[in-house]
Coordinates of C-alpha atoms in Angstrom, one line a residue:
Chain A
M1 CA -0.1 -0.2 -0.1
A2 CA 2.2 2.8 0.7
K3 CA 4.9 0.9 -1.5
K4 CA 2.5 3.1 -4.4
K5 CA 1.8 6.3 -2.4
N6 CA 5.2 7.0 -1.6
Q7 CA 7.4 8.1 -5.0
V8 CA 9.0 10.3 -3.6
Q9 CA 12.7 9.8 -4.9
S10 CA 15.2 9.4 -2.2
P11 CA 17.3 12.5 -0.9
A12 CA 19.6 10.6 -0.2
V13 CA 23.2 9.3 -2.3
N14 CA 22.4 6.6 -4.2
L15 CA 25.4 4.4 -4.0
G16 CA 25.6 4.1 -7.5
V17 CA 22.7 1.9 -8.0
Q18 CA 21.1 3.5 -10.9
H19 CA 17.5 2.7 -10.7
R20 CA 15.2 4.7 -9.3
K21 CA 13.9 3.8 -5.1
T22 CA 10.8 5.3 -3.8
L23 CA 12.0 6.0 -0.3
W24 CA 9.6 3.5 1.3
K25 CA 11.3 0.8 -0.7
Q26 CA 14.8 2.3 0.8
M27 CA 13.7 2.0 4.7
K28 CA 12.6 -1.2 4.2
S29 CA 15.7 -2.6 2.4
R30 CA 17.8 -1.0 4.9
W31 CA 15.8 -2.6 7.9
Q32 CA 18.7 -3.5 9.7
I33 CA 20.0 -0.5 9.9
Y34 CA 17.2 1.1 11.7
L35 CA 17.6 -2.5 13.9
L36 CA 20.9 -0.8 15.9
L37 CA 20.4 2.7 15.4
L38 CA 16.7 1.1 18.0
L39 CA 18.7 0.9 21.4
P40 CA 20.7 4.1 21.2
L41 CA 17.4 6.2 19.9
I42 CA 15.8 4.5 23.5
Y43 CA 18.8 6.0 25.2
I44 CA 19.5 9.1 23.7
I45 CA 15.2 9.9 23.6
I46 CA 15.2 8.8 27.3
F47 CA 18.2 9.9 28.9
A48 CA 18.5 13.0 27.0
Y49 CA 15.1 14.2 26.6
V50 CA 12.4 13.1 28.6
P51 CA 14.6 15.2 31.4
M52 CA 14.6 18.1 28.9
G53 CA 10.5 17.2 29.2
G54 CA 11.5 16.7 33.3
L55 CA 12.1 21.5 32.6
I56 CA 8.8 22.1 33.0
I57 CA 8.5 21.6 37.1
A58 CA 10.9 24.8 36.6
F59 CA 7.4 26.6 36.2
K60 CA 5.2 24.5 38.8
D61 CA 6.1 23.8 42.8
Y62 CA 6.6 20.5 42.4
N63 CA 5.9 18.1 45.6
F64 CA 6.8 14.6 45.9
R65 CA 3.5 13.4 46.6
D66 CA 1.5 15.2 43.3
G67 CA 4.3 13.9 41.2
I68 CA 5.8 16.0 38.0
F69 CA 2.4 16.2 36.3
G70 CA -0.4 16.7 39.4
S71 CA 2.0 19.8 41.2
P72 CA 0.3 23.0 40.4
W73 CA 1.5 25.4 38.3
V74 CA 3.3 28.9 39.1
G75 CA 4.4 30.6 36.0
F76 CA 8.1 32.2 36.6
D77 CA 7.1 32.1 40.4
N78 CA 10.5 29.9 40.6
F79 CA 12.2 32.1 38.8
I80 CA 11.4 35.3 40.5
E81 CA 12.3 33.4 43.8
F82 CA 16.0 33.2 42.2
F83 CA 16.8 36.5 40.9
T84 CA 14.6 38.0 44.0
G85 CA 16.4 36.1 46.3
R86 CA 19.8 36.4 48.3
Y87 CA 22.0 34.7 46.6
F88 CA 22.0 35.9 43.3
P89 CA 24.0 38.5 43.9
V90 CA 26.3 36.7 45.1
V91 CA 26.3 33.3 42.1
V92 CA 25.9 35.4 39.1
P93 CA 28.3 37.8 39.2
N94 CA 30.6 34.6 41.0
T95 CA 30.0 32.4 37.4
I96 CA 30.2 35.8 35.4
I97 CA 34.0 36.6 37.3
L98 CA 35.2 33.4 37.1
A99 CA 33.8 32.5 32.8
A100 CA 35.2 35.5 31.8
Y101 CA 38.3 34.9 33.6
S102 CA 37.7 31.7 33.0
L103 CA 37.9 32.3 29.0
V104 CA 40.3 35.5 29.1
V105 CA 42.7 33.4 30.0
T106 CA 42.5 29.5 29.1
F107 CA 41.7 30.5 25.3
P108 CA 44.5 32.2 23.4
I109 CA 47.4 30.3 25.7
P110 CA 46.9 26.9 24.0
I111 CA 47.7 29.0 20.5
I112 CA 50.6 30.3 21.6
F113 CA 51.9 27.1 23.1
A114 CA 51.1 25.8 19.9
L115 CA 53.0 28.7 17.3
L116 CA 55.8 28.1 19.9
L117 CA 55.6 24.7 19.5
N118 CA 55.4 24.8 16.1
A119 CA 58.3 27.5 15.3
L120 CA 61.1 25.8 17.9
P121 CA 63.9 23.7 16.5
G122 CA 64.2 20.0 17.0
R123 CA 61.6 17.6 16.4
K124 CA 62.7 15.0 19.1
Y125 CA 63.2 18.3 21.9
K126 CA 59.4 19.1 20.7
K127 CA 57.9 16.0 21.3
V128 CA 59.3 15.6 24.7
I129 CA 57.3 18.8 25.5
Q130 CA 54.3 17.8 23.6
T131 CA 53.9 14.1 25.6
V132 CA 54.2 15.7 28.9
T133 CA 52.3 18.3 28.5
Y134 CA 49.8 16.3 27.8
I135 CA 49.9 14.2 31.2
P136 CA 48.1 16.9 33.6
H137 CA 44.8 16.3 31.5
F138 CA 44.1 13.2 32.5
I139 CA 45.0 13.7 36.0
S140 CA 40.8 13.7 37.7
V141 CA 39.1 16.8 38.8
I142 CA 40.0 14.7 42.7
V143 CA 43.4 14.0 42.4
M144 CA 43.9 17.9 40.7
V145 CA 42.0 20.1 43.1
G146 CA 43.7 17.8 46.1
L147 CA 46.8 18.1 44.5
L148 CA 46.8 22.1 44.0
Y149 CA 46.0 22.2 48.0
Q150 CA 48.7 19.5 48.7
I151 CA 51.4 21.6 47.3
L152 CA 50.6 24.8 48.0
N153 CA 50.5 24.5 51.7
Y154 CA 52.0 27.1 53.3
R155 CA 53.7 25.0 56.2
T156 CA 53.9 21.6 54.0
G157 CA 53.9 22.1 51.0
L158 CA 56.3 22.8 47.9
Y159 CA 55.2 26.1 47.7
G160 CA 55.7 26.5 51.5
A161 CA 59.1 24.6 50.8
I162 CA 60.1 26.5 48.7
Y163 CA 59.4 30.2 49.6
S164 CA 61.0 28.9 53.3
A165 CA 64.0 27.8 51.6
I166 CA 64.3 31.5 49.6
T167 CA 63.5 33.3 52.2
G168 CA 64.2 31.2 55.4
A169 CA 60.9 32.9 56.6
T170 CA 57.8 31.1 56.6
A171 CA 54.9 31.9 53.6
P172 CA 52.1 33.2 54.0
D173 CA 49.0 31.1 53.5
I174 CA 47.6 31.8 50.4
L175 CA 44.9 29.2 50.6
A176 CA 42.7 30.5 53.3
K177 CA 42.3 34.0 51.3
G178 CA 39.4 33.4 50.1
S179 CA 39.6 35.6 46.9
N180 CA 42.3 33.5 45.2
F181 CA 40.0 31.2 44.6
Y182 CA 39.2 32.7 40.9
H183 CA 43.3 32.6 40.7
L184 CA 43.9 29.1 41.8
Y185 CA 40.7 27.7 39.2
V186 CA 42.1 29.7 36.1
W187 CA 45.5 29.5 36.9
S188 CA 45.4 25.2 37.6
A189 CA 43.9 24.7 34.6
V190 CA 46.4 26.2 32.6
W191 CA 48.6 23.6 34.1
Q192 CA 46.5 21.0 33.6
S193 CA 45.1 21.5 30.1
T194 CA 47.1 24.3 27.9
G195 CA 49.0 20.8 26.3
Y196 CA 46.0 18.8 25.2
N197 CA 44.1 21.8 24.1
A198 CA 47.4 22.6 21.9
I199 CA 46.6 19.9 20.4
I200 CA 44.4 21.0 17.6
Y201 CA 46.4 24.5 16.5
I202 CA 49.5 22.3 16.5
A203 CA 48.0 20.0 13.8
A204 CA 46.7 22.5 11.9
L205 CA 50.4 24.6 12.2
A206 CA 51.4 21.0 11.3
G207 CA 49.4 21.6 8.1
V208 CA 50.7 24.9 7.0
D209 CA 52.5 24.4 3.1
Q210 CA 56.0 24.6 3.9
E211 CA 56.8 26.7 0.6
L212 CA 55.2 29.6 2.3
H213 CA 56.8 29.8 4.5
E214 CA 60.5 28.9 2.1
A215 CA 59.3 31.8 -0.2
A216 CA 58.9 34.5 3.1
T217 CA 62.6 33.5 4.1
I218 CA 64.0 33.7 0.3
D219 CA 62.3 36.9 0.4
G220 CA 64.1 37.1 4.2
A221 CA 60.9 37.8 6.5
S222 CA 62.6 36.4 10.0
R223 CA 61.0 33.8 12.0
F224 CA 59.0 35.8 13.6
Q225 CA 57.7 37.5 10.4
R226 CA 56.9 34.2 9.6
V227 CA 54.2 33.5 12.4
L228 CA 52.3 36.1 12.3
Y229 CA 52.0 36.5 8.8
I230 CA 51.9 32.7 7.6
D231 CA 51.1 31.0 11.3
V232 CA 48.7 32.7 12.8
P233 CA 46.4 33.6 9.9
S234 CA 46.3 29.6 9.1
I235 CA 45.1 29.0 12.8
L236 CA 42.3 31.4 12.8
P237 CA 39.8 29.1 11.4
T238 CA 40.3 26.8 14.1
A239 CA 41.0 29.6 16.6
S240 CA 37.7 31.3 15.6
I241 CA 35.4 27.6 16.3
M242 CA 36.9 27.3 19.0
L243 CA 36.0 30.3 20.1
I244 CA 33.0 29.8 19.6
L245 CA 32.6 26.2 21.2
A246 CA 34.2 27.9 24.5
I247 CA 32.1 30.9 24.5
G248 CA 29.1 28.0 24.1
N249 CA 30.3 26.0 27.1
V250 CA 31.1 29.7 28.9
M251 CA 28.3 29.2 31.3
N252 CA 28.8 25.8 31.7
I253 CA 31.9 26.2 33.5
G254 CA 32.4 23.2 35.5
F255 CA 31.0 22.2 38.3
E256 CA 32.7 19.3 39.0
K257 CA 35.9 21.1 39.4
A258 CA 34.4 24.3 41.4
F259 CA 32.8 22.3 43.9
A260 CA 35.7 19.8 44.6
M261 CA 37.8 23.4 45.2
Q262 CA 34.9 24.6 47.8
N263 CA 35.6 24.9 51.1
S264 CA 34.1 27.5 53.9
L265 CA 37.2 29.9 53.6
N266 CA 36.4 30.6 49.9
M267 CA 32.6 30.2 49.2
N268 CA 32.1 33.6 49.1
Y269 CA 33.8 33.4 45.6
S270 CA 33.1 29.8 44.9
E271 CA 29.5 29.9 44.8
I272 CA 28.2 29.1 41.5
I273 CA 25.6 28.8 39.7
S274 CA 25.7 25.3 39.0
T275 CA 26.7 24.3 43.2
Y276 CA 24.1 26.1 44.3
V277 CA 21.4 24.8 42.1
Y278 CA 23.2 21.1 43.5
K279 CA 22.9 22.6 47.2
V280 CA 19.4 23.8 46.7
G281 CA 18.1 20.9 44.7
L282 CA 20.0 17.8 46.7
A283 CA 21.7 19.0 49.6
M284 CA 19.8 21.2 52.0
G285 CA 17.9 20.3 54.8
I286 CA 15.1 21.1 52.4
T287 CA 15.5 20.7 48.9
D288 CA 13.4 22.4 46.8
F289 CA 13.5 20.9 43.0
S290 CA 11.3 23.3 41.6
L291 CA 13.7 26.4 42.5
S292 CA 16.7 24.5 41.9
T293 CA 15.4 23.9 37.8
A294 CA 14.6 26.9 36.7
V295 CA 17.8 27.8 38.3
G296 CA 19.9 25.8 36.2
M297 CA 17.4 26.0 33.4
F298 CA 17.8 30.1 33.8
N299 CA 21.7 29.0 33.2
S300 CA 21.3 26.5 30.3
V301 CA 18.6 29.2 28.3
I302 CA 21.7 31.2 28.7
N303 CA 24.5 29.2 27.8
F304 CA 22.7 28.5 24.8
V305 CA 21.6 32.1 23.7
L306 CA 25.6 33.0 24.3
L307 CA 26.5 29.9 22.0
L308 CA 23.9 31.4 19.3
T309 CA 25.0 35.3 19.5
A310 CA 29.2 33.7 19.1
N311 CA 27.7 31.6 16.2
W312 CA 26.4 34.3 14.5
G313 CA 28.9 36.6 14.8
S314 CA 32.1 34.6 13.8
K315 CA 29.7 34.1 10.5
K316 CA 29.6 37.8 10.1
L317 CA 32.7 38.7 10.0
S318 CA 34.5 35.3 8.7
G319 CA 31.9 33.7 7.2
S320 CA 32.4 30.5 9.2
G321 CA 30.3 28.8 12.0
I322 CA 29.3 25.3 13.6
F323 CA 26.0 25.6 12.0
Chain P
M1 CA 67.4 22.0 9.0
H2 CA 69.9 25.6 9.0
K3 CA 72.9 26.0 10.8
F4 CA 71.8 28.1 13.7
K5 CA 75.9 30.1 13.4
N6 CA 74.2 30.1 10.1
L7 CA 70.5 32.2 10.9
G8 CA 70.4 36.2 11.2
T9 CA 70.4 37.9 14.4
N10 CA 67.1 38.5 15.2
D11 CA 66.2 34.9 14.1
K12 CA 68.7 33.7 17.1
I13 CA 67.3 35.7 19.2
F14 CA 63.3 34.7 18.9
Y15 CA 64.9 30.8 18.8
V16 CA 66.3 31.8 22.5
I17 CA 63.0 33.1 23.2
I18 CA 61.0 30.5 22.5
T19 CA 63.7 27.8 24.1
V20 CA 63.5 29.8 27.2
V21 CA 59.7 30.2 27.7
L22 CA 59.0 26.7 26.2
T23 CA 61.5 24.8 28.4
L24 CA 60.1 27.0 31.4
F25 CA 56.5 25.9 30.9
F26 CA 57.6 21.6 30.7
L27 CA 59.4 22.1 33.4
I28 CA 56.4 23.8 35.1
V29 CA 54.2 21.4 34.5
L30 CA 56.9 19.1 34.6
Y31 CA 57.9 19.5 38.2
P32 CA 55.1 18.7 40.0
C33 CA 54.4 15.6 38.7
I34 CA 58.2 14.1 39.9
Y35 CA 57.9 16.1 43.2
V36 CA 53.9 13.9 43.8
I37 CA 56.0 10.8 43.4
S38 CA 59.2 12.0 44.9
A39 CA 56.9 13.5 48.2
S40 CA 55.4 9.8 47.8
F41 CA 58.4 7.5 48.5
S42 CA 59.6 9.8 52.2
S43 CA 59.4 9.8 55.0
G44 CA 56.5 11.4 57.0
S45 CA 58.3 13.8 59.2
A46 CA 60.0 14.9 56.0
V47 CA 57.2 16.1 54.3
Q48 CA 55.2 17.6 57.0
A49 CA 58.4 19.4 57.4
G50 CA 58.4 20.6 53.9
K51 CA 62.0 18.8 53.3
V52 CA 61.2 17.8 50.2
I53 CA 62.5 19.6 46.9
L54 CA 62.8 17.1 44.4
W55 CA 64.6 13.8 45.2
P56 CA 62.6 11.3 48.1
V57 CA 64.8 12.7 51.6
D58 CA 64.8 9.0 53.8
F59 CA 62.9 6.9 51.6
S60 CA 60.3 5.6 52.7
L61 CA 56.8 3.5 51.4
E62 CA 55.0 4.2 55.1
G63 CA 53.1 6.4 52.9
Y64 CA 52.2 3.6 50.0
K65 CA 51.5 1.1 53.4
T66 CA 48.5 3.0 54.7
V67 CA 47.3 3.4 50.9
F68 CA 47.5 -0.9 50.8
N69 CA 46.3 -1.3 54.2
T70 CA 43.3 1.1 53.7
K71 CA 39.9 -1.0 53.1
D72 CA 38.5 1.7 51.2
V73 CA 41.2 2.3 48.9
W74 CA 40.7 -0.9 47.4
T75 CA 37.0 -1.3 47.4
G76 CA 37.2 1.5 45.8
F77 CA 40.0 0.6 42.7
R78 CA 37.9 -2.5 42.7
N79 CA 34.3 -0.5 41.9
S80 CA 36.0 2.1 39.7
L81 CA 37.9 -0.8 37.9
F82 CA 34.5 -2.3 37.2
Y83 CA 32.5 0.8 36.3
T84 CA 36.0 1.7 33.8
V85 CA 35.7 -1.8 32.3
V86 CA 31.4 -2.3 32.1
G87 CA 30.7 1.4 31.4
T88 CA 33.4 1.7 28.6
S89 CA 32.5 -2.0 26.6
I90 CA 29.0 -0.3 27.2
N91 CA 29.9 3.0 25.3
I92 CA 32.3 1.8 22.8
V93 CA 29.0 -0.6 21.6
M94 CA 26.5 1.6 22.0
T95 CA 28.4 4.3 20.0
M96 CA 30.0 2.5 16.9
V97 CA 27.1 0.9 17.1
A98 CA 24.7 4.3 16.2
A99 CA 28.5 5.9 14.8
Y100 CA 27.9 3.4 11.6
S101 CA 24.5 3.5 11.0
L102 CA 24.0 7.4 11.0
S103 CA 27.3 7.4 9.0
R104 CA 26.0 5.1 5.8
P105 CA 25.0 8.3 3.3
D106 CA 21.4 5.4 2.4
V107 CA 19.1 6.3 4.7
P108 CA 16.6 7.6 4.8
G109 CA 16.2 10.0 8.4
K110 CA 19.6 9.6 9.5
N111 CA 20.9 13.2 9.8
G112 CA 17.6 14.2 11.5
I113 CA 19.0 11.2 14.2
M114 CA 22.3 12.8 14.2
L115 CA 20.8 16.2 15.1
L116 CA 18.6 14.5 17.9
F117 CA 22.0 13.6 19.1
T118 CA 24.1 16.8 18.6
F119 CA 21.8 19.4 20.1
T120 CA 22.0 17.4 24.4
M121 CA 25.8 18.5 23.4
F122 CA 24.8 21.8 23.8
F123 CA 20.9 22.0 26.1
N124 CA 20.2 19.6 28.7
G125 CA 17.5 19.1 31.2
G126 CA 20.1 19.6 33.9
M127 CA 21.1 17.9 37.3
I128 CA 17.2 17.4 38.9
P129 CA 15.4 16.4 35.9
T130 CA 17.9 14.0 35.6
Y131 CA 18.0 12.6 39.2
M132 CA 14.5 12.4 38.9
L133 CA 14.6 9.9 35.6
I134 CA 17.4 7.9 37.7
Q135 CA 15.1 8.0 40.7
N136 CA 11.7 6.9 37.8
L137 CA 14.1 4.6 36.8
N138 CA 14.6 2.5 40.1
M139 CA 18.2 3.2 39.3
L140 CA 19.3 4.9 42.0
D141 CA 22.0 3.3 44.6
T142 CA 22.9 0.3 41.9
I143 CA 25.9 0.2 39.8
W144 CA 23.6 1.3 36.8
C145 CA 23.3 4.5 37.7
L146 CA 27.3 4.9 37.2
I147 CA 26.9 2.5 33.2
I148 CA 23.9 3.6 31.6
P149 CA 23.2 7.7 32.0
G150 CA 25.7 8.9 29.4
A151 CA 26.2 5.8 27.1
I152 CA 26.8 7.4 24.4
G153 CA 28.4 11.1 24.5
A154 CA 27.2 13.2 21.6
Y155 CA 31.0 14.1 20.8
N156 CA 32.6 10.7 20.9
L157 CA 29.7 9.9 18.5
I158 CA 31.1 12.6 15.9
V159 CA 34.1 11.2 16.0
A160 CA 33.3 7.6 15.7
R161 CA 30.4 8.9 12.6
T162 CA 33.5 11.1 11.2
F163 CA 35.9 8.5 10.9
I164 CA 33.9 5.5 9.1
Q165 CA 33.4 8.8 6.8
N166 CA 36.3 9.6 5.9
T167 CA 38.7 6.6 6.5
I168 CA 36.5 3.6 4.9
P169 CA 35.8 4.2 1.4
L170 CA 32.0 3.1 -0.1
E171 CA 32.9 0.9 -2.9
L172 CA 34.0 -1.3 0.1
L173 CA 29.8 -1.2 1.0
E174 CA 29.5 -1.3 -2.6
A175 CA 30.7 -4.5 -3.2
A176 CA 29.8 -6.2 0.5
K177 CA 26.7 -5.3 -1.0
I178 CA 27.5 -7.2 -4.8
D179 CA 28.3 -9.5 -2.7
G180 CA 25.4 -10.5 -0.8
C181 CA 26.1 -9.2 2.5
S182 CA 23.9 -8.0 4.9
D183 CA 24.3 -4.5 6.8
I184 CA 24.7 -6.3 10.4
K185 CA 27.3 -8.3 8.8
Y186 CA 28.6 -5.3 6.8
M187 CA 29.5 -3.5 10.2
L188 CA 31.0 -6.9 12.2
K189 CA 33.4 -7.8 9.5
I190 CA 34.7 -5.3 7.8
V191 CA 33.6 -1.1 9.3
I192 CA 35.0 -2.6 12.8
P193 CA 37.9 -4.2 12.2
L194 CA 38.5 -1.5 10.4
S195 CA 37.2 1.2 12.8
K196 CA 40.5 0.0 15.2
A197 CA 42.6 3.4 15.7
V198 CA 39.4 5.0 16.6
I199 CA 37.8 2.9 19.3
A200 CA 41.6 3.3 20.9
V201 CA 40.7 7.0 21.3
L202 CA 36.8 6.1 22.4
V203 CA 38.1 3.4 25.0
L204 CA 40.7 6.1 26.1
F205 CA 37.8 8.7 26.2
Y206 CA 35.1 7.2 28.2
G207 CA 37.9 5.1 30.1
V208 CA 40.0 8.3 31.3
G209 CA 35.9 9.6 31.8
H210 CA 34.5 7.0 33.7
W211 CA 38.0 6.8 36.1
N212 CA 37.4 10.3 36.7
S213 CA 33.8 11.1 37.2
Y214 CA 32.6 11.7 40.6
F215 CA 29.7 13.8 40.1
N216 CA 27.3 11.2 38.8
A217 CA 28.7 8.6 42.3
M218 CA 28.1 11.5 45.1
I219 CA 24.7 12.4 43.6
Y220 CA 23.1 9.1 43.2
L221 CA 25.0 6.5 45.3
H222 CA 24.8 6.0 49.2
T223 CA 26.2 3.0 49.8
K224 CA 29.7 3.0 50.9
N225 CA 30.1 -0.7 48.9
L226 CA 29.3 0.4 45.5
F227 CA 31.2 4.2 46.0
P228 CA 34.1 4.3 43.3
L229 CA 37.9 5.7 44.3
T230 CA 37.2 9.3 43.5
L231 CA 34.6 9.6 46.3
F232 CA 37.0 8.3 48.1
L233 CA 40.0 10.3 47.2
R234 CA 37.7 12.8 47.5
Q235 CA 37.1 12.4 51.3
I236 CA 40.8 11.6 52.1
L237 CA 42.5 14.4 49.8
L238 CA 39.8 17.3 50.6
M239 CA 37.7 16.3 53.1
E240 CA 40.4 15.0 55.8
Q241 CA 38.5 12.3 57.0
I242 CA 40.2 9.2 57.0
D243 CA 38.3 6.6 58.7
P244 CA 40.9 5.0 60.8
S245 CA 38.7 2.0 62.2
T246 CA 39.5 0.9 57.8
I247 CA 42.7 1.2 58.6
S248 CA 43.1 -3.0 59.7
D249 CA 47.1 -2.8 61.5
P250 CA 47.0 -0.9 64.6
E251 CA 50.2 0.0 64.0
L252 CA 49.6 2.4 61.3
Q253 CA 47.1 3.9 61.9
A254 CA 48.4 5.6 64.9
Q255 CA 51.3 6.4 62.2
M256 CA 48.1 7.8 60.6
A257 CA 48.3 11.2 62.3
K258 CA 51.6 11.7 61.6
A259 CA 52.1 10.8 57.5
A260 CA 48.6 12.4 57.1
G261 CA 50.9 14.6 54.0
V262 CA 53.1 11.5 52.9
I263 CA 49.3 9.1 52.2
K264 CA 47.5 12.0 50.3
Y265 CA 51.3 12.0 48.1
A266 CA 51.1 8.2 48.5
L267 CA 47.0 7.7 46.8
I268 CA 47.1 10.7 44.8
V269 CA 49.8 8.2 42.4
V270 CA 48.5 5.1 43.4
S271 CA 44.7 6.7 41.8
M272 CA 47.1 7.9 37.9
V273 CA 48.4 4.2 37.8
P274 CA 45.5 2.5 35.6
V275 CA 45.5 5.8 33.3
M276 CA 49.2 5.9 33.1
L277 CA 49.7 2.0 32.3
I278 CA 47.2 2.5 29.4
Y279 CA 48.4 6.4 28.5
P280 CA 51.4 5.2 26.5
F281 CA 49.6 2.3 23.8
I282 CA 46.5 4.4 23.4
Q283 CA 48.6 7.9 23.1
K284 CA 49.4 7.7 19.6
Y285 CA 46.2 7.1 18.1
F286 CA 44.9 10.0 20.2
V287 CA 46.1 13.2 18.5
K288 CA 44.4 11.5 15.3
G289 CA 40.7 11.3 17.5
V290 CA 41.1 15.0 18.2
M291 CA 41.3 16.2 15.3
I292 CA 38.9 14.3 13.9
G293 CA 36.8 15.2 16.5
S294 CA 37.1 19.5 15.8
I295 CA 36.9 18.9 12.0
K296 CA 33.2 18.4 12.6
G297 CA 32.9 19.8 15.4

């Protein structure tokens, strides 16, 4: 029955099969593929799209007894409660400062690192530097934070040991000062991820046509000039895509690391939207699922808008975006 | 390529500067790693007094003795190994099946399905709706809550799909079809064997992800027996708690207080061992993996 109705030509590439096939016939002949896709499809719907549907509780006053559908609608009350609550002026600025600081520092440093590494003479040394600088990326957040706090301990850590070896005095306790949280967060990320994040730029630089370099050398360009006028332009497209992705994730600033670093000394600086979402929703004495969901949704929406804006901006400026 | 002395003055200065800068960065990355290993092999009092600078001082294994005598560490290690092995296996099967199916050019509707996956990279339901789902599926406080959610990562799916599209020629598919090879058989006999490189990358990405994660375990698990190593690490490294009753040797219990620093360093080293063991085997593939993923990001 359907065979006759669906006289639509398949939009897919026909793989060299010359005769026309109807869409239905083609789908039917690919039944094994659809069978394979069944499980992944069920998975993504249940574990990604059902929770998105669950976002409706942001507009309800959820209580366990009535469930998601039975709980009463309250419109934007949860959002208003967040905007007017006493945590709003704390968590929103903290998130923005941390996100902006991270972006400004951790975006350009891998690019500079890749440019320098690419210009470094000596293949072996290059390889050694590259391999060693990848390693910290594979350290877990917990171990990373444990390491950070252990090494920066002003009495027993490496920092304390070096400080007193040089000056003879006891080091000041940099961990006790809450406002150092931002610096610790961002610069430990530089330590951990620069090598890894540089991979893509290093690979892009390896693809640069060597004839360009040779021609420029003949014309008397110095190595530094070649970096500026050959290497930099050649990684700009890659960099702009990475920037869009970075901006599109800027508000997703890591819950795991901020939460792991959090302690009573830095709480005023380290309480960000995602850690607040966790506390309101799951960790406080009286949890509020609806409020927590609303705060999380607020964050996701801002993030998504930033992504679209960055993508739009990139398309306007350079003609390329991620979608 | 060029002899250093033949270079112009400008270039000489430039090369000296970049060599210095890169070496400095290299040392900054390397030094803490060496320090941790050295400190873990030093005596508790040497670490406590801040005597360790580069090499172990008063070589001692007391840190490791305590770590290996702590029941929590063994429990965590065993659980993490289980979650990593089982979780990664499920990840690989699900991701490769989806990647293969969505890489076929002759499947109507594949672009729409791909979009369903890609969208999840940029938007999700968030913490509480996901928690409620796990609750409704009766997965709370079971091993499944660390294995099933996240079975397919959208980014990894893109990596695998792009790899299959770019490296396995469509002529193979045509030839297989002419020989009467079914779609599933083609995947098992042709695609999977030719995708070893990308599977290695996925094993690394997913495996390290499982081994290092703590967030899901923290919110979903309550039973201590199910905790992965990272949760115990969190208690010991960050919350300054080590339950003395879980240390079987009473003498070690007494030493504990004195050796807190050394224990932490030893623990950090121990927790890194599995990743460092597989890393050299997979390292040559993973640069490639990062590249594939970013081309079509």
